[in-house]
Amino acid sequence: MNILGVETSCDETAAAIVEDGIKLRSNVVASQIELHAQYGGVIPELAARSHIAEILPVIQLAIKQAEIDWSQIDAIAVANGPGLLGSLLIGTLTAATLAELKAKPLIPVDHVEAHLYANFLNIDKPLKFPILALIVSGGHTQLVLFKNHHNHRILGQTRDDAAGEAFDKIAKILNLGYPGGPAIATAAQSGNALAYTFPKAKLSNRFDFSFSGLKTAVLRQAQLLAGKDFRALSTTLYKNLNKTQVQDLAASFQKTVIDTLVKSTKQAFELYRPQTVVIAGGVAANQLLRETLRHELSIQIQYAPIEFCTDNAAMIAAMGYYQRNKTIDPKKLQANPVLSM
Ligand code: KG4
Ligand code: ZN
Protein backbone atom coordinates (compact mmCIF):
# COMPACT_ATOMS: atom_id res chain seq x y z
CA MET A 1 0.00 0.00 0.00
CA ASN A 2 1.53 3.32 -1.12
CA ILE A 3 0.62 6.36 0.95
CA LEU A 4 1.35 9.94 -0.07
CA GLY A 5 2.21 11.96 3.05
CA VAL A 6 1.76 15.74 3.15
CA GLU A 7 3.27 17.98 5.84
CA THR A 8 2.99 21.77 6.18
CA SER A 9 2.46 22.35 9.90
CA CYS A 10 5.29 24.85 10.39
CA ASP A 11 8.12 25.92 8.10
CA GLU A 12 8.79 22.83 6.00
CA THR A 13 6.74 22.01 2.90
CA ALA A 14 7.07 18.26 2.57
CA ALA A 15 5.70 15.28 0.65
CA ALA A 16 6.75 11.63 0.67
CA ILE A 17 5.68 8.23 -0.55
CA VAL A 18 5.91 5.35 1.92
CA GLU A 19 4.97 1.76 1.16
CA ASP A 20 3.26 -0.29 3.88
CA GLY A 21 4.30 2.13 6.61
CA ILE A 22 7.94 1.11 6.36
CA LYS A 23 9.54 1.40 2.93
CA LEU A 24 10.53 4.93 2.00
CA ARG A 25 10.05 5.41 -1.73
CA SER A 26 10.61 9.18 -1.84
CA ASN A 27 11.03 12.08 0.56
CA VAL A 28 10.97 15.74 -0.49
CA VAL A 29 11.39 18.61 1.97
CA ALA A 30 11.40 22.28 0.92
CA SER A 31 12.80 24.03 3.97
CA GLN A 32 12.03 27.69 4.67
CA ILE A 33 14.96 28.11 7.06
CA GLU A 34 16.65 30.78 4.90
CA LEU A 35 13.40 32.72 4.62
CA HIS A 36 12.90 32.92 8.40
CA ALA A 37 16.56 33.02 9.52
CA GLN A 38 16.78 36.77 8.86
CA TYR A 39 14.04 37.31 11.49
CA GLY A 40 15.45 34.81 14.00
CA GLY A 41 12.21 32.78 14.02
CA VAL A 42 9.25 31.66 11.93
CA ILE A 43 6.97 34.41 10.59
CA PRO A 44 3.59 32.63 10.19
CA GLU A 45 2.31 34.69 7.24
CA LEU A 46 5.53 34.19 5.28
CA ALA A 47 5.44 30.47 6.07
CA ALA A 48 1.89 30.11 4.72
CA ARG A 49 2.69 32.04 1.54
CA SER A 50 5.75 29.92 0.92
CA HIS A 51 3.72 26.71 1.41
CA ILE A 52 1.29 27.89 -1.28
CA ALA A 53 4.16 28.31 -3.76
CA GLU A 54 5.88 25.04 -2.87
CA ILE A 55 3.20 22.46 -2.12
CA LEU A 56 2.24 21.26 -5.61
CA PRO A 57 5.81 21.07 -7.01
CA VAL A 58 6.91 19.24 -3.84
CA ILE A 59 4.09 16.67 -4.18
CA GLN A 60 4.82 16.23 -7.90
CA LEU A 61 8.51 15.68 -7.18
CA ALA A 62 7.75 13.11 -4.45
CA ILE A 63 5.60 11.10 -6.88
CA LYS A 64 8.24 11.40 -9.61
CA GLN A 65 11.09 10.32 -7.32
CA ALA A 66 9.07 7.30 -6.15
CA GLU A 67 8.74 6.35 -9.84
CA ILE A 68 5.02 5.80 -9.56
CA ASP A 69 1.91 7.56 -10.87
CA TRP A 70 -1.37 8.53 -9.25
CA SER A 71 -2.93 5.15 -10.04
CA GLN A 72 -0.39 3.52 -7.68
CA ILE A 73 -1.16 5.81 -4.73
CA ASP A 74 -3.63 4.12 -2.38
CA ALA A 75 -4.29 6.91 0.11
CA ILE A 76 -3.25 10.42 1.16
CA ALA A 77 -2.21 11.15 4.75
CA VAL A 78 -1.93 14.75 5.89
CA ALA A 79 -0.88 16.46 9.13
CA ASN A 80 -3.98 18.45 10.18
CA GLY A 81 -2.49 19.72 13.46
CA PRO A 82 -1.05 20.91 15.72
CA GLY A 83 0.86 23.76 14.12
CA LEU A 84 0.45 27.19 12.59
CA LEU A 85 -3.09 27.65 11.27
CA GLY A 86 -2.11 29.36 8.00
CA SER A 87 0.50 26.69 7.30
CA LEU A 88 -1.80 23.77 8.19
CA LEU A 89 -4.53 25.17 5.94
CA ILE A 90 -2.34 24.88 2.84
CA GLY A 91 -1.49 21.21 3.46
CA THR A 92 -5.00 20.17 4.49
CA LEU A 93 -6.76 22.02 1.64
CA THR A 94 -4.31 20.61 -0.90
CA ALA A 95 -4.59 17.05 0.43
CA ALA A 96 -8.40 17.23 0.65
CA THR A 97 -8.69 18.63 -2.89
CA LEU A 98 -6.37 15.96 -4.30
CA ALA A 99 -8.24 13.22 -2.40
CA GLU A 100 -11.49 14.44 -3.93
CA LEU A 101 -10.08 14.87 -7.46
CA LYS A 102 -8.18 11.58 -7.54
CA ALA A 103 -10.78 9.65 -5.50
CA LYS A 104 -8.29 8.56 -2.81
CA PRO A 105 -9.02 7.85 0.86
CA LEU A 106 -7.88 10.74 3.09
CA ILE A 107 -6.24 10.08 6.48
CA PRO A 108 -5.74 12.92 8.98
CA VAL A 109 -2.61 12.53 11.12
CA ASP A 110 -1.46 14.20 14.35
CA HIS A 111 1.90 15.85 13.60
CA VAL A 112 3.38 15.29 17.08
CA GLU A 113 2.40 11.61 17.22
CA ALA A 114 3.75 11.20 13.68
CA HIS A 115 7.26 12.08 14.90
CA LEU A 116 7.32 8.60 16.53
CA TYR A 117 6.77 7.02 13.12
CA ALA A 118 10.04 8.36 11.72
CA ASN A 119 11.47 5.42 13.69
CA PHE A 120 9.39 2.89 11.73
CA LEU A 121 10.95 3.83 8.39
CA ASN A 122 13.29 1.39 6.65
CA ILE A 123 13.73 -0.88 9.69
CA ASP A 124 14.46 -4.61 9.50
CA LYS A 125 12.20 -5.72 12.32
CA PRO A 126 9.24 -3.83 13.82
CA LEU A 127 9.73 -1.94 17.08
CA LYS A 128 8.25 -3.81 20.03
CA PHE A 129 5.43 -2.30 22.09
CA PRO A 130 5.05 -0.91 24.68
CA ILE A 131 7.14 1.98 23.39
CA LEU A 132 8.20 4.87 25.63
CA ALA A 133 8.65 7.92 23.41
CA LEU A 134 10.27 11.22 24.29
CA ILE A 135 8.90 13.55 21.60
CA VAL A 136 10.87 16.79 21.68
CA SER A 137 10.36 19.39 18.98
CA GLY A 138 10.12 23.13 18.46
CA GLY A 139 6.47 23.09 19.48
CA HIS A 140 6.14 20.10 21.82
CA THR A 141 7.79 18.19 24.62
CA GLN A 142 5.97 15.01 25.59
CA LEU A 143 6.71 11.73 27.27
CA VAL A 144 4.28 9.16 25.85
CA LEU A 145 3.72 5.48 26.51
CA PHE A 146 2.39 3.68 23.41
CA LYS A 147 0.72 0.34 24.23
CA ASN A 148 0.08 -0.21 20.52
CA HIS A 149 -0.59 1.87 17.41
CA HIS A 150 -4.02 2.91 18.67
CA ASN A 151 -3.57 3.22 22.39
CA HIS A 152 -1.23 5.65 24.11
CA ARG A 153 -0.98 7.54 27.35
CA ILE A 154 0.68 10.94 27.74
CA LEU A 155 2.78 10.58 30.91
CA GLY A 156 3.89 14.19 30.92
CA GLN A 157 4.27 17.27 28.79
CA THR A 158 5.57 20.80 28.94
CA ARG A 159 3.58 23.31 30.93
CA ASP A 160 5.00 26.21 28.94
CA ASP A 161 7.81 26.27 26.37
CA ALA A 162 8.86 23.27 24.31
CA ALA A 163 12.49 22.16 24.58
CA GLY A 164 13.23 23.17 20.97
CA GLU A 165 11.61 26.55 21.51
CA ALA A 166 13.96 27.15 24.48
CA PHE A 167 16.94 26.27 22.26
CA ASP A 168 15.70 28.73 19.61
CA LYS A 169 15.10 31.57 22.12
CA ILE A 170 18.46 31.18 23.88
CA ALA A 171 20.23 31.05 20.51
CA LYS A 172 18.54 34.34 19.66
CA ILE A 173 19.79 35.95 22.90
CA LEU A 174 23.30 34.64 22.21
CA ASN A 175 23.09 35.70 18.54
CA LEU A 176 23.88 32.20 17.34
CA GLY A 177 21.36 32.09 14.51
CA TYR A 178 18.25 30.12 13.58
CA PRO A 179 17.33 27.31 14.08
CA GLY A 180 18.79 27.48 17.55
CA GLY A 181 19.16 23.77 18.33
CA PRO A 182 22.06 22.94 16.05
CA ALA A 183 23.63 26.39 16.67
CA ILE A 184 23.60 25.93 20.47
CA ALA A 185 24.92 22.38 20.11
CA THR A 186 27.87 23.61 18.01
CA ALA A 187 28.71 26.53 20.33
CA ALA A 188 28.38 24.22 23.35
CA GLN A 189 31.10 21.92 22.01
CA SER A 190 33.71 24.57 22.88
CA GLY A 191 32.04 25.65 26.12
CA ASN A 192 32.17 24.56 29.76
CA ALA A 193 28.84 22.98 30.68
CA LEU A 194 29.64 23.43 34.39
CA ALA A 195 30.35 27.17 34.13
CA TYR A 196 26.83 28.13 35.25
CA THR A 197 24.23 26.25 37.27
CA PHE A 198 20.70 26.87 36.06
CA PRO A 199 17.53 25.86 37.91
CA LYS A 200 15.42 22.85 36.96
CA ALA A 201 11.65 23.10 37.40
CA LYS A 202 10.04 20.87 40.04
CA LEU A 203 6.46 20.02 39.08
CA SER A 204 3.72 18.05 40.81
CA ASN A 205 3.70 15.51 37.97
CA ARG A 206 7.33 14.37 37.81
CA PHE A 207 6.96 13.62 34.09
CA ASP A 208 5.86 17.16 33.20
CA PHE A 209 8.36 19.71 31.93
CA SER A 210 8.79 23.48 32.15
CA PHE A 211 11.51 25.46 30.41
CA SER A 212 10.34 29.06 30.78
CA GLY A 213 12.14 29.56 34.11
CA LEU A 214 15.36 28.20 32.62
CA LYS A 215 15.03 30.64 29.74
CA THR A 216 14.75 33.54 32.17
CA ALA A 217 17.67 32.25 34.26
CA VAL A 218 19.93 32.15 31.19
CA LEU A 219 18.79 35.66 30.23
CA ARG A 220 19.55 36.98 33.75
CA GLN A 221 23.02 35.37 33.67
CA ALA A 222 23.67 36.93 30.26
CA GLN A 223 22.58 40.33 31.60
CA LEU A 224 24.88 39.93 34.59
CA LEU A 225 27.85 39.03 32.37
CA ALA A 226 27.07 41.86 29.96
CA GLY A 227 26.88 44.33 32.84
CA LYS A 228 23.29 45.24 31.99
CA ASP A 229 20.13 45.13 34.08
CA PHE A 230 16.77 43.54 33.25
CA ARG A 231 15.69 46.57 31.22
CA ALA A 232 18.30 45.93 28.54
CA LEU A 233 16.99 44.56 25.27
CA SER A 234 17.64 40.80 25.24
CA THR A 235 18.57 40.84 21.55
CA THR A 236 21.42 43.33 22.02
CA LEU A 237 23.09 41.76 25.08
CA TYR A 238 25.35 39.55 22.99
CA LYS A 239 27.35 42.64 21.95
CA ASN A 240 28.72 42.79 25.51
CA LEU A 241 29.49 39.08 25.79
CA ASN A 242 32.75 37.50 24.73
CA LYS A 243 33.04 34.22 22.83
CA THR A 244 33.88 32.14 25.91
CA GLN A 245 30.90 33.50 27.82
CA VAL A 246 28.58 32.69 24.90
CA GLN A 247 29.97 29.16 24.58
CA ASP A 248 29.76 28.55 28.34
CA LEU A 249 26.18 29.82 28.47
CA ALA A 250 25.24 27.60 25.51
CA ALA A 251 26.89 24.54 27.07
CA SER A 252 25.41 25.10 30.54
CA PHE A 253 21.95 25.73 29.10
CA GLN A 254 22.11 22.64 26.87
CA LYS A 255 23.26 20.48 29.81
CA THR A 256 20.33 21.67 31.93
CA VAL A 257 17.76 20.84 29.22
CA ILE A 258 19.31 17.45 28.52
CA ASP A 259 19.63 16.50 32.21
CA THR A 260 15.95 17.38 32.68
CA LEU A 261 14.79 15.34 29.66
CA VAL A 262 16.98 12.38 30.54
CA LYS A 263 15.97 12.30 34.22
CA SER A 264 12.25 12.09 33.38
CA THR A 265 12.77 9.55 30.63
CA LYS A 266 14.88 7.38 32.93
CA GLN A 267 12.26 7.53 35.71
CA ALA A 268 9.48 6.63 33.27
CA PHE A 269 11.59 3.79 31.88
CA GLU A 270 12.19 2.37 35.35
CA LEU A 271 8.52 2.66 36.29
CA TYR A 272 6.93 1.26 33.11
CA ARG A 273 9.72 -1.02 31.80
CA PRO A 274 8.79 -0.59 28.11
CA GLN A 275 10.19 -2.91 25.42
CA THR A 276 11.46 0.04 23.39
CA VAL A 277 12.58 3.61 24.11
CA VAL A 278 12.43 6.13 21.27
CA ILE A 279 13.45 9.76 21.00
CA ALA A 280 11.76 11.71 18.25
CA GLY A 281 11.27 15.28 16.99
CA GLY A 282 13.79 17.93 16.02
CA VAL A 283 15.59 18.01 19.39
CA ALA A 284 16.22 14.25 19.07
CA ALA A 285 18.85 15.29 16.51
CA ASN A 286 20.95 16.50 19.46
CA GLN A 287 24.00 14.26 19.78
CA LEU A 288 24.57 14.95 23.48
CA LEU A 289 20.94 14.05 24.26
CA ARG A 290 21.40 10.77 22.38
CA GLU A 291 24.69 9.98 24.12
CA THR A 292 23.42 10.87 27.61
CA LEU A 293 20.29 8.73 27.20
CA ARG A 294 22.38 5.86 25.86
CA HIS A 295 24.64 6.15 28.90
CA GLU A 296 21.84 6.44 31.49
CA LEU A 297 19.32 3.84 30.30
CA SER A 298 19.91 0.10 30.30
CA ILE A 299 18.20 -0.34 26.93
CA GLN A 300 19.17 0.47 23.38
CA ILE A 301 17.70 3.86 22.45
CA GLN A 302 15.98 4.13 19.07
CA TYR A 303 16.28 7.29 17.05
CA ALA A 304 15.85 8.10 13.40
CA PRO A 305 18.50 9.59 11.08
CA ILE A 306 18.65 13.37 11.58
CA GLU A 307 16.65 14.23 8.43
CA PHE A 308 13.73 12.22 9.81
CA CYS A 309 13.94 13.76 13.30
CA THR A 310 13.06 17.22 11.99
CA ASP A 311 9.78 17.81 10.16
CA ASN A 312 9.16 15.63 7.12
CA ALA A 313 6.26 13.94 5.35
CA ALA A 314 7.66 10.40 5.45
CA MET A 315 6.65 10.17 9.13
CA ILE A 316 3.15 11.39 8.18
CA ALA A 317 2.82 8.71 5.47
CA ALA A 318 4.20 6.03 7.81
CA MET A 319 1.71 6.86 10.56
CA GLY A 320 -1.07 7.11 7.96
CA TYR A 321 -0.54 3.43 7.19
CA TYR A 322 -1.38 2.45 10.77
CA GLN A 323 -4.35 4.83 10.80
CA ARG A 324 -5.62 3.70 7.38
CA ASN A 325 -9.01 2.71 8.79
CA LYS A 326 -9.57 6.22 10.16
CA THR A 327 -10.31 8.03 6.91
CA ILE A 328 -12.27 11.25 6.71
CA ASP A 329 -14.59 12.82 4.14
CA PRO A 330 -12.35 15.45 2.43
CA LYS A 331 -15.11 18.05 2.82
CA LYS A 332 -15.02 17.55 6.60
CA LEU A 333 -11.24 17.76 7.10
CA GLN A 334 -10.29 20.66 9.35
CA ALA A 335 -6.91 22.11 10.25
CA ASN A 336 -6.57 22.20 14.03
CA PRO A 337 -3.67 24.33 15.38
CA VAL A 338 -4.18 22.99 18.93
CA LEU A 339 -4.80 19.34 18.07
CA SER A 340 -3.75 17.20 21.00
CA MET A 341 -2.75 13.52 20.87
O1 KG4 B 1 10.36 18.61 14.93
P1 KG4 B 1 10.83 19.91 14.39
O2 KG4 B 1 11.54 19.93 13.06
O3 KG4 B 1 9.66 20.94 14.25
C1 KG4 B 1 8.57 21.00 15.13
O4 KG4 B 1 7.67 20.13 15.03
O5 KG4 B 1 8.63 21.90 15.99
O6 KG4 B 1 11.75 20.54 15.51
C2 KG4 B 1 12.41 21.76 15.34
C3 KG4 B 1 13.16 22.08 16.61
C4 KG4 B 1 13.75 23.48 16.62
O7 KG4 B 1 13.37 24.11 17.81
C5 KG4 B 1 15.24 23.23 16.55
O8 KG4 B 1 16.01 24.22 17.22
C6 KG4 B 1 15.35 21.89 17.25
O9 KG4 B 1 14.24 21.15 16.79
N1 KG4 B 1 16.61 21.19 16.91
C7 KG4 B 1 17.55 20.87 17.81
C8 KG4 B 1 18.61 20.28 17.08
N2 KG4 B 1 18.26 20.25 15.77
C9 KG4 B 1 17.02 20.79 15.68
N3 KG4 B 1 17.60 21.06 19.14
C10 KG4 B 1 18.71 20.66 19.78
N4 KG4 B 1 19.77 20.12 19.18
C11 KG4 B 1 19.78 19.90 17.84
N5 KG4 B 1 20.85 19.37 17.25
ZN1 ZN C 1 7.58 18.50 14.24
PDB file of N, CA and C in Angstrom, residues 1-7 16-22 74-80 105-118 120-121 149-150 312-328:
ATOM      1  N   MET A   1       0.846  -1.200   0.000  1.00  0.00           N
ATOM      2  CA  MET A   1       0.000   0.000   0.000  1.00  0.00           C
ATOM      3  C   MET A   1       0.886   1.256   0.000  1.00  0.00           C
ATOM      4  N   ASN A   2       0.739   2.085  -1.044  1.00  0.00           N
ATOM      5  CA  ASN A   2       1.528   3.325  -1.123  1.00  0.00           C
ATOM      6  C   ASN A   2       0.718   4.492  -0.557  1.00  0.00           C
ATOM      7  N   ILE A   3       1.309   5.185   0.400  1.00  0.00           N
ATOM      8  CA  ILE A   3       0.622   6.363   0.952  1.00  0.00           C
ATOM      9  C   ILE A   3       1.445   7.609   0.643  1.00  0.00           C
ATOM     10  N   LEU A   4       0.733   8.629   0.141  1.00  0.00           N
ATOM     11  CA  LEU A   4       1.350   9.944  -0.068  1.00  0.00           C
ATOM     12  C   LEU A   4       1.171  10.728   1.231  1.00  0.00           C
ATOM     13  N   GLY A   5       2.278  11.148   1.842  1.00  0.00           N
ATOM     14  CA  GLY A   5       2.212  11.958   3.055  1.00  0.00           C
ATOM     15  C   GLY A   5       2.396  13.424   2.702  1.00  0.00           C
ATOM     16  N   VAL A   6       1.657  14.294   3.390  1.00  0.00           N
ATOM     17  CA  VAL A   6       1.757  15.740   3.152  1.00  0.00           C
ATOM     18  C   VAL A   6       1.937  16.437   4.498  1.00  0.00           C
ATOM     19  N   GLU A   7       2.951  17.301   4.572  1.00  0.00           N
ATOM     20  CA  GLU A   7       3.275  17.983   5.842  1.00  0.00           C
ATOM     21  C   GLU A   7       3.533  19.473   5.595  1.00  0.00           C
ATOM     22  N   ALA A  16       5.978  12.880   0.731  1.00  0.00           N
ATOM     23  CA  ALA A  16       6.753  11.634   0.667  1.00  0.00           C
ATOM     24  C   ALA A  16       5.829  10.499   0.286  1.00  0.00           C
ATOM     25  N   ILE A  17       6.423   9.455  -0.279  1.00  0.00           N
ATOM     26  CA  ILE A  17       5.676   8.228  -0.549  1.00  0.00           C
ATOM     27  C   ILE A  17       6.291   7.119   0.297  1.00  0.00           C
ATOM     28  N   VAL A  18       5.450   6.472   1.088  1.00  0.00           N
ATOM     29  CA  VAL A  18       5.911   5.353   1.925  1.00  0.00           C
ATOM     30  C   VAL A  18       5.032   4.136   1.639  1.00  0.00           C
ATOM     31  N   GLU A  19       5.694   2.992   1.463  1.00  0.00           N
ATOM     32  CA  GLU A  19       4.972   1.756   1.158  1.00  0.00           C
ATOM     33  C   GLU A  19       4.809   0.935   2.435  1.00  0.00           C
ATOM     34  N   ASP A  20       3.589   0.559   2.727  1.00  0.00           N
ATOM     35  CA  ASP A  20       3.258  -0.293   3.884  1.00  0.00           C
ATOM     36  C   ASP A  20       3.806   0.239   5.216  1.00  0.00           C
ATOM     37  N   GLY A  21       3.886   1.526   5.342  1.00  0.00           N
ATOM     38  CA  GLY A  21       4.297   2.134   6.609  1.00  0.00           C
ATOM     39  C   GLY A  21       5.764   1.979   6.933  1.00  0.00           C
ATOM     40  N   ILE A  22       6.539   1.416   6.026  1.00  0.00           N
ATOM     41  CA  ILE A  22       7.939   1.114   6.356  1.00  0.00           C
ATOM     42  C   ILE A  22       8.918   1.495   5.243  1.00  0.00           C
ATOM     43  N   ASP A  74      -2.424   4.712  -2.959  1.00  0.00           N
ATOM     44  CA  ASP A  74      -3.633   4.118  -2.383  1.00  0.00           C
ATOM     45  C   ASP A  74      -4.360   5.042  -1.424  1.00  0.00           C
ATOM     46  N   ALA A  75      -3.649   5.992  -0.844  1.00  0.00           N
ATOM     47  CA  ALA A  75      -4.288   6.915   0.105  1.00  0.00           C
ATOM     48  C   ALA A  75      -3.391   8.137   0.306  1.00  0.00           C
ATOM     49  N   ILE A  76      -4.009   9.201   0.840  1.00  0.00           N
ATOM     50  CA  ILE A  76      -3.246  10.420   1.164  1.00  0.00           C
ATOM     51  C   ILE A  76      -3.359  10.647   2.672  1.00  0.00           C
ATOM     52  N   ALA A  77      -2.207  10.815   3.319  1.00  0.00           N
ATOM     53  CA  ALA A  77      -2.209  11.152   4.750  1.00  0.00           C
ATOM     54  C   ALA A  77      -1.701  12.579   4.889  1.00  0.00           C
ATOM     55  N   VAL A  78      -2.346  13.351   5.744  1.00  0.00           N
ATOM     56  CA  VAL A  78      -1.928  14.751   5.895  1.00  0.00           C
ATOM     57  C   VAL A  78      -1.920  15.143   7.373  1.00  0.00           C
ATOM     58  N   ALA A  79      -0.921  15.933   7.766  1.00  0.00           N
ATOM     59  CA  ALA A  79      -0.881  16.464   9.129  1.00  0.00           C
ATOM     60  C   ALA A  79      -1.924  17.580   9.219  1.00  0.00           C
ATOM     61  N   ASN A  80      -2.956  17.392  10.059  1.00  0.00           N
ATOM     62  CA  ASN A  80      -3.982  18.447  10.180  1.00  0.00           C
ATOM     63  C   ASN A  80      -3.848  19.210  11.500  1.00  0.00           C
ATOM     64  N   PRO A 105      -8.682   7.681  -0.564  1.00  0.00           N
ATOM     65  CA  PRO A 105      -9.016   7.851   0.863  1.00  0.00           C
ATOM     66  C   PRO A 105      -8.095   8.901   1.493  1.00  0.00           C
ATOM     67  N   LEU A 106      -8.646   9.664   2.439  1.00  0.00           N
ATOM     68  CA  LEU A 106      -7.875  10.736   3.092  1.00  0.00           C
ATOM     69  C   LEU A 106      -7.742  10.418   4.581  1.00  0.00           C
ATOM     70  N   ILE A 107      -6.496  10.453   5.072  1.00  0.00           N
ATOM     71  CA  ILE A 107      -6.239  10.076   6.476  1.00  0.00           C
ATOM     72  C   ILE A 107      -5.625  11.265   7.221  1.00  0.00           C
ATOM     73  N   PRO A 108      -6.346  11.833   8.197  1.00  0.00           N
ATOM     74  CA  PRO A 108      -5.739  12.921   8.982  1.00  0.00           C
ATOM     75  C   PRO A 108      -4.771  12.349  10.020  1.00  0.00           C
ATOM     76  N   VAL A 109      -3.664  13.038  10.231  1.00  0.00           N
ATOM     77  CA  VAL A 109      -2.612  12.534  11.125  1.00  0.00           C
ATOM     78  C   VAL A 109      -2.177  13.638  12.086  1.00  0.00           C
ATOM     79  N   ASP A 110      -1.960  13.258  13.340  1.00  0.00           N
ATOM     80  CA  ASP A 110      -1.457  14.199  14.347  1.00  0.00           C
ATOM     81  C   ASP A 110       0.053  14.365  14.143  1.00  0.00           C
ATOM     82  N   HIS A 111       0.487  15.592  13.911  1.00  0.00           N
ATOM     83  CA  HIS A 111       1.898  15.851  13.596  1.00  0.00           C
ATOM     84  C   HIS A 111       2.841  15.381  14.712  1.00  0.00           C
ATOM     85  N   VAL A 112       2.475  15.623  15.969  1.00  0.00           N
ATOM     86  CA  VAL A 112       3.378  15.286  17.084  1.00  0.00           C
ATOM     87  C   VAL A 112       3.511  13.772  17.206  1.00  0.00           C
ATOM     88  N   GLU A 113       2.376  13.071  17.138  1.00  0.00           N
ATOM     89  CA  GLU A 113       2.402  11.606  17.217  1.00  0.00           C
ATOM     90  C   GLU A 113       3.195  11.035  16.038  1.00  0.00           C
ATOM     91  N   ALA A 114       3.060  11.689  14.879  1.00  0.00           N
ATOM     92  CA  ALA A 114       3.746  11.199  13.679  1.00  0.00           C
ATOM     93  C   ALA A 114       5.264  11.186  13.854  1.00  0.00           C
ATOM     94  N   HIS A 115       5.799  12.077  14.690  1.00  0.00           N
ATOM     95  CA  HIS A 115       7.257  12.075  14.904  1.00  0.00           C
ATOM     96  C   HIS A 115       7.749  10.687  15.330  1.00  0.00           C
ATOM     97  N   LEU A 116       6.940   9.949  16.116  1.00  0.00           N
ATOM     98  CA  LEU A 116       7.323   8.595  16.530  1.00  0.00           C
ATOM     99  C   LEU A 116       7.573   7.714  15.307  1.00  0.00           C
ATOM    100  N   TYR A 117       6.756   7.924  14.265  1.00  0.00           N
ATOM    101  CA  TYR A 117       6.765   7.019  13.115  1.00  0.00           C
ATOM    102  C   TYR A 117       7.976   7.200  12.200  1.00  0.00           C
ATOM    103  N   ALA A 118       8.764   8.229  12.432  1.00  0.00           N
ATOM    104  CA  ALA A 118      10.041   8.359  11.715  1.00  0.00           C
ATOM    105  C   ALA A 118      10.903   7.142  12.044  1.00  0.00           C
ATOM    106  N   PHE A 120       9.894   4.124  12.369  1.00  0.00           N
ATOM    107  CA  PHE A 120       9.386   2.892  11.734  1.00  0.00           C
ATOM    108  C   PHE A 120       9.863   2.781  10.286  1.00  0.00           C
ATOM    109  N   LEU A 121      10.545   3.823   9.800  1.00  0.00           N
ATOM    110  CA  LEU A 121      10.946   3.826   8.386  1.00  0.00           C
ATOM    111  C   LEU A 121      12.180   2.961   8.167  1.00  0.00           C
ATOM    112  N   HIS A 149      -0.431   0.753  18.336  1.00  0.00           N
ATOM    113  CA  HIS A 149      -0.587   1.873  17.411  1.00  0.00           C
ATOM    114  C   HIS A 149      -1.822   2.735  17.724  1.00  0.00           C
ATOM    115  N   HIS A 150      -2.758   2.186  18.475  1.00  0.00           N
ATOM    116  CA  HIS A 150      -4.019   2.913  18.674  1.00  0.00           C
ATOM    117  C   HIS A 150      -4.278   3.287  20.123  1.00  0.00           C
ATOM    118  N   ASN A 312       9.130  16.270   8.434  1.00  0.00           N
ATOM    119  CA  ASN A 312       9.161  15.632   7.116  1.00  0.00           C
ATOM    120  C   ASN A 312       7.802  14.984   6.880  1.00  0.00           C
ATOM    121  N   ALA A 313       7.555  14.551   5.650  1.00  0.00           N
ATOM    122  CA  ALA A 313       6.256  13.938   5.349  1.00  0.00           C
ATOM    123  C   ALA A 313       6.313  12.417   5.364  1.00  0.00           C
ATOM    124  N   ALA A 314       7.539  11.856   5.405  1.00  0.00           N
ATOM    125  CA  ALA A 314       7.664  10.396   5.453  1.00  0.00           C
ATOM    126  C   ALA A 314       7.024   9.871   6.742  1.00  0.00           C
ATOM    127  N   MET A 315       7.245  10.600   7.849  1.00  0.00           N
ATOM    128  CA  MET A 315       6.655  10.171   9.130  1.00  0.00           C
ATOM    129  C   MET A 315       5.125  10.273   9.083  1.00  0.00           C
ATOM    130  N   ILE A 316       4.608  11.223   8.310  1.00  0.00           N
ATOM    131  CA  ILE A 316       3.145  11.391   8.176  1.00  0.00           C
ATOM    132  C   ILE A 316       2.583  10.196   7.389  1.00  0.00           C
ATOM    133  N   ALA A 317       3.264   9.844   6.291  1.00  0.00           N
ATOM    134  CA  ALA A 317       2.818   8.715   5.465  1.00  0.00           C
ATOM    135  C   ALA A 317       2.927   7.408   6.250  1.00  0.00           C
ATOM    136  N   ALA A 318       4.014   7.261   7.030  1.00  0.00           N
ATOM    137  CA  ALA A 318       4.201   6.026   7.813  1.00  0.00           C
ATOM    138  C   ALA A 318       3.100   5.878   8.854  1.00  0.00           C
ATOM    139  N   MET A 319       2.793   6.950   9.564  1.00  0.00           N
ATOM    140  CA  MET A 319       1.714   6.865  10.563  1.00  0.00           C
ATOM    141  C   MET A 319       0.367   6.638   9.879  1.00  0.00           C
ATOM    142  N   GLY A 320       0.185   7.271   8.709  1.00  0.00           N
ATOM    143  CA  GLY A 320      -1.067   7.112   7.956  1.00  0.00           C
ATOM    144  C   GLY A 320      -1.382   5.653   7.684  1.00  0.00           C
ATOM    145  N   TYR A 321      -0.329   4.865   7.469  1.00  0.00           N
ATOM    146  CA  TYR A 321      -0.539   3.435   7.191  1.00  0.00           C
ATOM    147  C   TYR A 321      -1.236   2.746   8.380  1.00  0.00           C
ATOM    148  N   TYR A 322      -0.795   3.090   9.584  1.00  0.00           N
ATOM    149  CA  TYR A 322      -1.376   2.448  10.770  1.00  0.00           C
ATOM    150  C   TYR A 322      -2.740   3.034  11.136  1.00  0.00           C
ATOM    151  N   GLN A 323      -3.048   4.184  10.551  1.00  0.00           N
ATOM    152  CA  GLN A 323      -4.348   4.829  10.802  1.00  0.00           C
ATOM    153  C   GLN A 323      -5.259   4.688   9.582  1.00  0.00           C
ATOM    154  N   ARG A 324      -4.936   3.739   8.681  1.00  0.00           N
ATOM    155  CA  ARG A 324      -5.622   3.697   7.385  1.00  0.00           C
ATOM    156  C   ARG A 324      -7.115   3.416   7.487  1.00  0.00           C
ATOM    157  N   ASN A 325      -7.561   2.926   8.636  1.00  0.00           N
ATOM    158  CA  ASN A 325      -9.010   2.711   8.793  1.00  0.00           C
ATOM    159  C   ASN A 325      -9.723   3.951   9.319  1.00  0.00           C
ATOM    160  N   LYS A 326      -8.947   5.002   9.610  1.00  0.00           N
ATOM    161  CA  LYS A 326      -9.570   6.219  10.164  1.00  0.00           C
ATOM    162  C   LYS A 326      -9.595   7.315   9.105  1.00  0.00           C
ATOM    163  N   THR A 327     -10.248   7.038   7.993  1.00  0.00           N
ATOM    164  CA  THR A 327     -10.308   8.028   6.907  1.00  0.00           C
ATOM    165  C   THR A 327     -11.379   9.065   7.211  1.00  0.00           C
ATOM    166  N   ILE A 328     -11.295  10.163   6.485  1.00  0.00           N
ATOM    167  CA  ILE A 328     -12.267  11.252   6.709  1.00  0.00           C
ATOM    168  C   ILE A 328     -12.780  11.740   5.353  1.00  0.00           C
TER     169      ILE A 328
END
